[in-house]
Amino acid sequence: MKATREFEGLSAIVTGGASGIGLATARTLVARGARVAVLDLHLGLDPGPVYAIRADVGDSASVTAAVGRAVEELGGLDVLVNNAGIGARGTVEDNPDEEWHHVLDINVLGIVRTTRTALPHLRGSANAAIVNTCSVAAATGLPQRALYAASKGAVFALTLAMAADHIGEGIRVNCVNPGTVDTPWVRRLAEQTDDPEAELAALSARQPSGRLVTAQQVADAIAYLAGPLAGATTGTALAVDGGLRGIRLPREGLAP
């Protein structure tokens, strides 16, 4: 099937774009015609035909400088994908205050810093869109994810508030809620357990589809929400989770 080019003439910034979902998103947007700048703290991987700019979403000055440079290189800004984030394991007893502050600072305030810097540029676009990478953990209780879930619950609420605040300016704001995605970060988490292969198998089995979500599947959802085809869509969370949020299958041997 011939690739669509709905992003022809549009410019996009993707934070956390050097690996995983962010990298897949950047490449997808480029393939569909966009000019793309990747902002990431670690630029070790080749992000492909994009502008790669080092940025720390935990630092306002870094974000301001990186967004400014990106807009200059791109010649404007139409799409912002707030994808940068970090994870955490544990119950409310397990993570110290310092870790809570750090994860919330990156996952929530990182979106705030990048968005408020990008908004003046987005207001000049006829296809202004913001997509935040949230998580199924924002709406589904998962074990050993208290801190991470709290941060993503805040991202979900922030997405809705931003959508309400900026709809009058023609800026659409949505988020994707991935399930467990086969990314380097998930594999690093699995490697921290006693049996990484068993952990990956359990993560796959947790989703009704029986398999991990791919980074490309999430990237395709982000691209839809960011593009002109979703021109009437704002304030929406799109689940890409193999059915985890919406489907309950009976246990083997039990009647539904």
Short mmCIF file of C-alpha atoms in Angstrom, two decimals:
data_model
loop_
_atom_site.label_atom_id
_atom_site.label_comp_id
_atom_site.label_asym_id
_atom_site.label_seq_id
_atom_site.Cartn_x
_atom_site.Cartn_y
_atom_site.Cartn_z
CA MET A 1 0.00 0.00 0.00
CA LYS A 2 1.36 3.42 -0.92
CA ALA A 3 2.36 5.50 2.09
CA THR A 4 0.17 8.53 2.77
CA ARG A 5 1.72 11.99 2.72
CA GLU A 6 -0.74 13.88 4.91
CA PHE A 7 2.10 15.67 6.73
CA GLU A 8 3.55 17.21 3.57
CA GLY A 9 4.62 20.76 4.40
CA LEU A 10 4.18 20.31 8.16
CA SER A 11 6.85 20.47 10.87
CA ALA A 12 6.98 18.44 14.06
CA ILE A 13 8.96 18.15 17.27
CA VAL A 14 9.18 14.77 19.02
CA THR A 15 10.64 14.67 22.53
CA GLY A 16 12.28 11.47 23.67
CA GLY A 17 12.70 10.71 20.00
CA ALA A 18 16.01 8.88 19.95
CA SER A 19 14.61 5.44 20.78
CA GLY A 20 11.47 3.37 21.25
CA ILE A 21 8.11 5.01 20.61
CA GLY A 22 9.66 8.41 19.97
CA LEU A 23 12.04 7.14 17.31
CA ALA A 24 9.27 5.17 15.59
CA THR A 25 7.07 8.27 15.66
CA ALA A 26 9.76 10.52 14.19
CA ARG A 27 10.41 8.09 11.36
CA THR A 28 6.70 7.66 10.70
CA LEU A 29 6.12 11.40 10.46
CA VAL A 30 9.09 11.78 8.10
CA ALA A 31 7.78 8.95 5.91
CA ARG A 32 4.46 10.79 5.69
CA GLY A 33 6.02 14.03 4.57
CA ALA A 34 6.83 15.98 7.75
CA ARG A 35 9.99 17.83 8.65
CA VAL A 36 10.93 16.53 12.10
CA ALA A 37 13.19 17.54 14.96
CA VAL A 38 13.98 15.02 17.68
CA LEU A 39 14.68 16.35 21.16
CA ASP A 40 16.37 13.88 23.49
CA LEU A 41 18.83 13.80 26.36
CA HIS A 42 20.63 10.83 24.79
CA LEU A 43 21.28 10.99 21.06
CA GLY A 44 23.39 7.84 20.76
CA LEU A 45 21.08 6.21 18.22
CA ASP A 46 20.80 7.50 14.68
CA PRO A 47 17.31 9.02 14.45
CA GLY A 48 17.39 8.95 10.65
CA PRO A 49 16.50 11.89 8.40
CA VAL A 50 15.58 14.28 11.21
CA TYR A 51 17.18 17.15 13.09
CA ALA A 52 18.64 15.70 16.31
CA ILE A 53 18.85 18.20 19.16
CA ARG A 54 20.03 17.43 22.67
CA ALA A 55 17.52 18.58 25.29
CA ASP A 56 16.68 17.86 28.92
CA VAL A 57 12.94 18.21 29.52
CA GLY A 58 13.75 18.54 33.22
CA ASP A 59 15.46 21.89 32.59
CA SER A 60 13.53 24.93 31.36
CA ALA A 61 16.54 26.64 29.81
CA SER A 62 17.46 23.49 27.88
CA VAL A 63 13.91 23.11 26.58
CA THR A 64 13.64 26.76 25.55
CA ALA A 65 16.92 26.63 23.65
CA ALA A 66 16.13 23.29 21.97
CA VAL A 67 12.61 24.26 20.87
CA GLY A 68 13.90 27.57 19.55
CA ARG A 69 16.59 25.84 17.54
CA ALA A 70 14.13 23.24 16.25
CA VAL A 71 11.65 25.86 15.08
CA GLU A 72 14.45 27.73 13.33
CA GLU A 73 15.66 24.58 11.56
CA LEU A 74 12.15 23.48 10.62
CA GLY A 75 10.89 26.88 9.58
CA GLY A 76 7.91 26.74 11.92
CA LEU A 77 5.97 24.28 14.05
CA ASP A 78 2.70 22.44 13.49
CA VAL A 79 2.94 19.33 15.68
CA LEU A 80 4.36 18.67 19.13
CA VAL A 81 4.68 15.10 20.37
CA ASN A 82 5.42 15.05 24.11
CA ASN A 83 6.89 11.58 24.39
CA ALA A 84 9.86 11.95 26.75
CA GLY A 85 9.39 10.12 30.03
CA ILE A 86 10.87 7.75 32.55
CA GLY A 87 9.53 4.76 34.44
CA ALA A 88 9.44 3.48 37.98
CA ARG A 89 8.58 0.24 39.74
CA GLY A 90 7.17 -0.29 43.20
CA THR A 91 4.31 0.37 45.57
CA VAL A 92 3.86 3.63 47.50
CA GLU A 93 6.24 2.19 50.12
CA ASP A 94 9.09 1.49 47.73
CA ASN A 95 10.01 4.77 46.04
CA PRO A 96 11.66 7.53 48.11
CA ASP A 97 10.49 11.13 47.93
CA GLU A 98 13.42 12.06 45.69
CA GLU A 99 12.32 9.51 43.07
CA TRP A 100 8.73 10.74 43.23
CA HIS A 101 9.90 14.29 42.61
CA HIS A 102 12.15 13.23 39.74
CA VAL A 103 9.59 11.08 37.88
CA LEU A 104 6.83 13.66 38.24
CA ASP A 105 9.23 16.39 37.15
CA ILE A 106 10.14 14.56 33.93
CA ASN A 107 6.83 12.92 33.06
CA VAL A 108 4.51 15.81 33.93
CA LEU A 109 6.47 19.04 34.16
CA GLY A 110 8.50 17.97 31.14
CA ILE A 111 5.30 18.24 29.11
CA VAL A 112 4.53 21.59 30.68
CA ARG A 113 7.97 23.01 29.86
CA THR A 114 7.95 21.84 26.27
CA THR A 115 4.36 22.81 25.58
CA ARG A 116 4.51 26.33 26.96
CA THR A 117 7.64 26.96 24.89
CA ALA A 118 6.02 25.55 21.74
CA LEU A 119 2.60 27.22 22.06
CA PRO A 120 3.54 30.60 20.55
CA HIS A 121 4.75 28.77 17.44
CA LEU A 122 1.80 26.37 17.26
CA ARG A 123 -0.64 29.27 17.29
CA GLY A 124 0.56 30.21 13.81
CA SER A 125 -0.29 26.80 12.32
CA ALA A 126 -3.45 25.80 10.45
CA ASN A 127 -2.91 22.22 11.68
CA ALA A 128 -1.74 22.74 15.24
CA ALA A 129 -1.71 19.51 17.24
CA ILE A 130 -0.20 18.24 20.47
CA VAL A 131 -0.05 14.54 21.30
CA ASN A 132 1.09 13.38 24.73
CA THR A 133 2.33 9.86 25.39
CA CYS A 134 0.31 8.71 28.38
CA SER A 135 -0.25 5.07 29.46
CA VAL A 136 -2.89 2.47 30.17
CA ALA A 137 -1.61 2.83 33.75
CA ALA A 138 -3.45 6.18 33.91
CA ALA A 139 -6.80 4.38 33.96
CA THR A 140 -6.02 0.78 34.99
CA GLY A 141 -4.62 -0.38 38.31
CA LEU A 142 -1.39 -2.26 37.64
CA PRO A 143 0.78 -3.82 40.36
CA GLN A 144 4.16 -2.30 41.22
CA ARG A 145 3.47 0.88 39.27
CA ALA A 146 2.24 3.38 41.89
CA LEU A 147 4.61 6.23 41.04
CA TYR A 148 4.52 5.66 37.29
CA ALA A 149 0.72 5.41 37.29
CA ALA A 150 0.40 8.61 39.32
CA SER A 151 2.55 10.47 36.81
CA LYS A 152 0.60 9.17 33.84
CA GLY A 153 -2.73 9.88 35.54
CA ALA A 154 -1.54 13.47 35.77
CA VAL A 155 -0.61 13.41 32.07
CA PHE A 156 -4.13 12.25 31.19
CA ALA A 157 -5.74 15.02 33.27
CA LEU A 158 -3.30 17.56 31.86
CA THR A 159 -4.18 16.50 28.31
CA LEU A 160 -7.87 17.18 28.91
CA ALA A 161 -7.15 20.54 30.55
CA MET A 162 -4.87 21.60 27.71
CA ALA A 163 -7.47 20.55 25.15
CA ALA A 164 -10.03 22.78 26.86
CA ASP A 165 -7.62 25.70 27.22
CA HIS A 166 -6.46 25.79 23.62
CA ILE A 167 -9.39 24.62 21.50
CA GLY A 168 -10.32 28.25 20.91
CA GLU A 169 -6.87 28.82 19.41
CA GLY A 170 -7.28 25.97 16.96
CA ILE A 171 -4.82 23.72 18.80
CA ARG A 172 -5.92 20.11 19.24
CA VAL A 173 -4.56 18.16 22.24
CA ASN A 174 -4.85 14.38 22.59
CA CYS A 175 -2.93 11.52 24.13
CA VAL A 176 -2.20 7.88 23.44
CA ASN A 177 -2.49 5.27 26.18
CA PRO A 178 -0.14 2.43 25.25
CA GLY A 179 -0.18 -0.90 26.99
CA THR A 180 3.11 -2.70 27.50
CA VAL A 181 5.26 -1.80 24.52
CA ASP A 182 8.26 -3.75 23.32
CA THR A 183 10.83 -0.99 23.83
CA PRO A 184 14.38 -0.89 25.23
CA TRP A 185 12.96 0.58 28.45
CA VAL A 186 10.56 -2.35 29.00
CA ARG A 187 13.33 -4.83 28.30
CA ARG A 188 15.60 -3.06 30.79
CA LEU A 189 12.86 -3.34 33.41
CA ALA A 190 12.52 -7.06 32.67
CA GLU A 191 16.26 -7.53 33.01
CA GLN A 192 16.07 -6.20 36.56
CA THR A 193 13.92 -9.18 37.59
CA ASP A 194 15.11 -12.67 38.59
CA ASP A 195 13.79 -14.19 35.36
CA PRO A 196 13.66 -11.67 32.48
CA GLU A 197 12.15 -14.10 29.98
CA ALA A 198 9.38 -15.07 32.38
CA GLU A 199 8.73 -11.39 33.08
CA LEU A 200 8.39 -10.59 29.37
CA ALA A 201 6.08 -13.58 28.93
CA ALA A 202 3.94 -12.37 31.84
CA LEU A 203 3.79 -8.85 30.40
CA SER A 204 2.69 -10.25 27.05
CA ALA A 205 0.06 -12.49 28.63
CA ARG A 206 -1.35 -9.57 30.65
CA GLN A 207 -2.77 -8.09 27.46
CA PRO A 208 -5.79 -9.86 25.94
CA SER A 209 -4.02 -9.92 22.58
CA GLY A 210 -1.35 -12.11 24.18
CA ARG A 211 1.55 -10.04 22.85
CA LEU A 212 3.39 -6.83 23.49
CA VAL A 213 2.40 -3.70 21.60
CA THR A 214 5.01 -2.59 19.07
CA ALA A 215 6.50 0.88 19.03
CA GLN A 216 5.31 1.25 15.44
CA GLN A 217 1.70 0.59 16.43
CA VAL A 218 1.87 3.41 18.97
CA ALA A 219 3.63 5.65 16.44
CA ASP A 220 0.83 5.08 13.93
CA ALA A 221 -1.74 6.11 16.55
CA ILE A 222 0.25 9.24 17.39
CA ALA A 223 0.52 10.11 13.71
CA TYR A 224 -3.24 9.79 13.28
CA LEU A 225 -3.98 12.10 16.22
CA ALA A 226 -1.35 14.60 15.08
CA GLY A 227 -2.47 14.80 11.48
CA PRO A 228 -5.18 16.51 9.43
CA LEU A 229 -7.23 13.28 9.30
CA ALA A 230 -8.03 13.81 13.01
CA GLY A 231 -9.03 17.42 12.54
CA ALA A 232 -12.19 17.01 14.63
CA THR A 233 -10.52 15.04 17.43
CA THR A 234 -9.38 16.73 20.63
CA GLY A 235 -9.47 15.86 24.33
CA THR A 236 -9.25 12.16 23.48
CA ALA A 237 -7.16 9.30 24.89
CA LEU A 238 -6.56 6.62 22.27
CA ALA A 239 -5.82 3.21 23.78
CA VAL A 240 -3.15 1.13 22.04
CA ASP A 241 -3.01 -1.67 24.54
CA GLY A 242 -3.98 -5.00 23.00
CA GLY A 243 -7.37 -4.75 24.71
CA LEU A 244 -6.00 -4.41 28.26
CA ARG A 245 -8.23 -1.50 29.23
CA GLY A 246 -11.47 -2.54 27.57
CA ILE A 247 -11.53 -6.34 27.39
CA ARG A 248 -11.86 -8.93 30.14
CA LEU A 249 -11.39 -12.50 28.97
CA PRO A 250 -12.51 -15.44 31.13
CA ARG A 251 -9.79 -17.41 32.82
CA GLU A 252 -9.00 -20.73 31.22
CA GLY A 253 -11.51 -23.36 32.24
CA LEU A 254 -13.98 -20.86 33.68
CA ALA A 255 -17.26 -19.79 32.18
CA PRO A 256 -17.44 -16.10 31.19
#
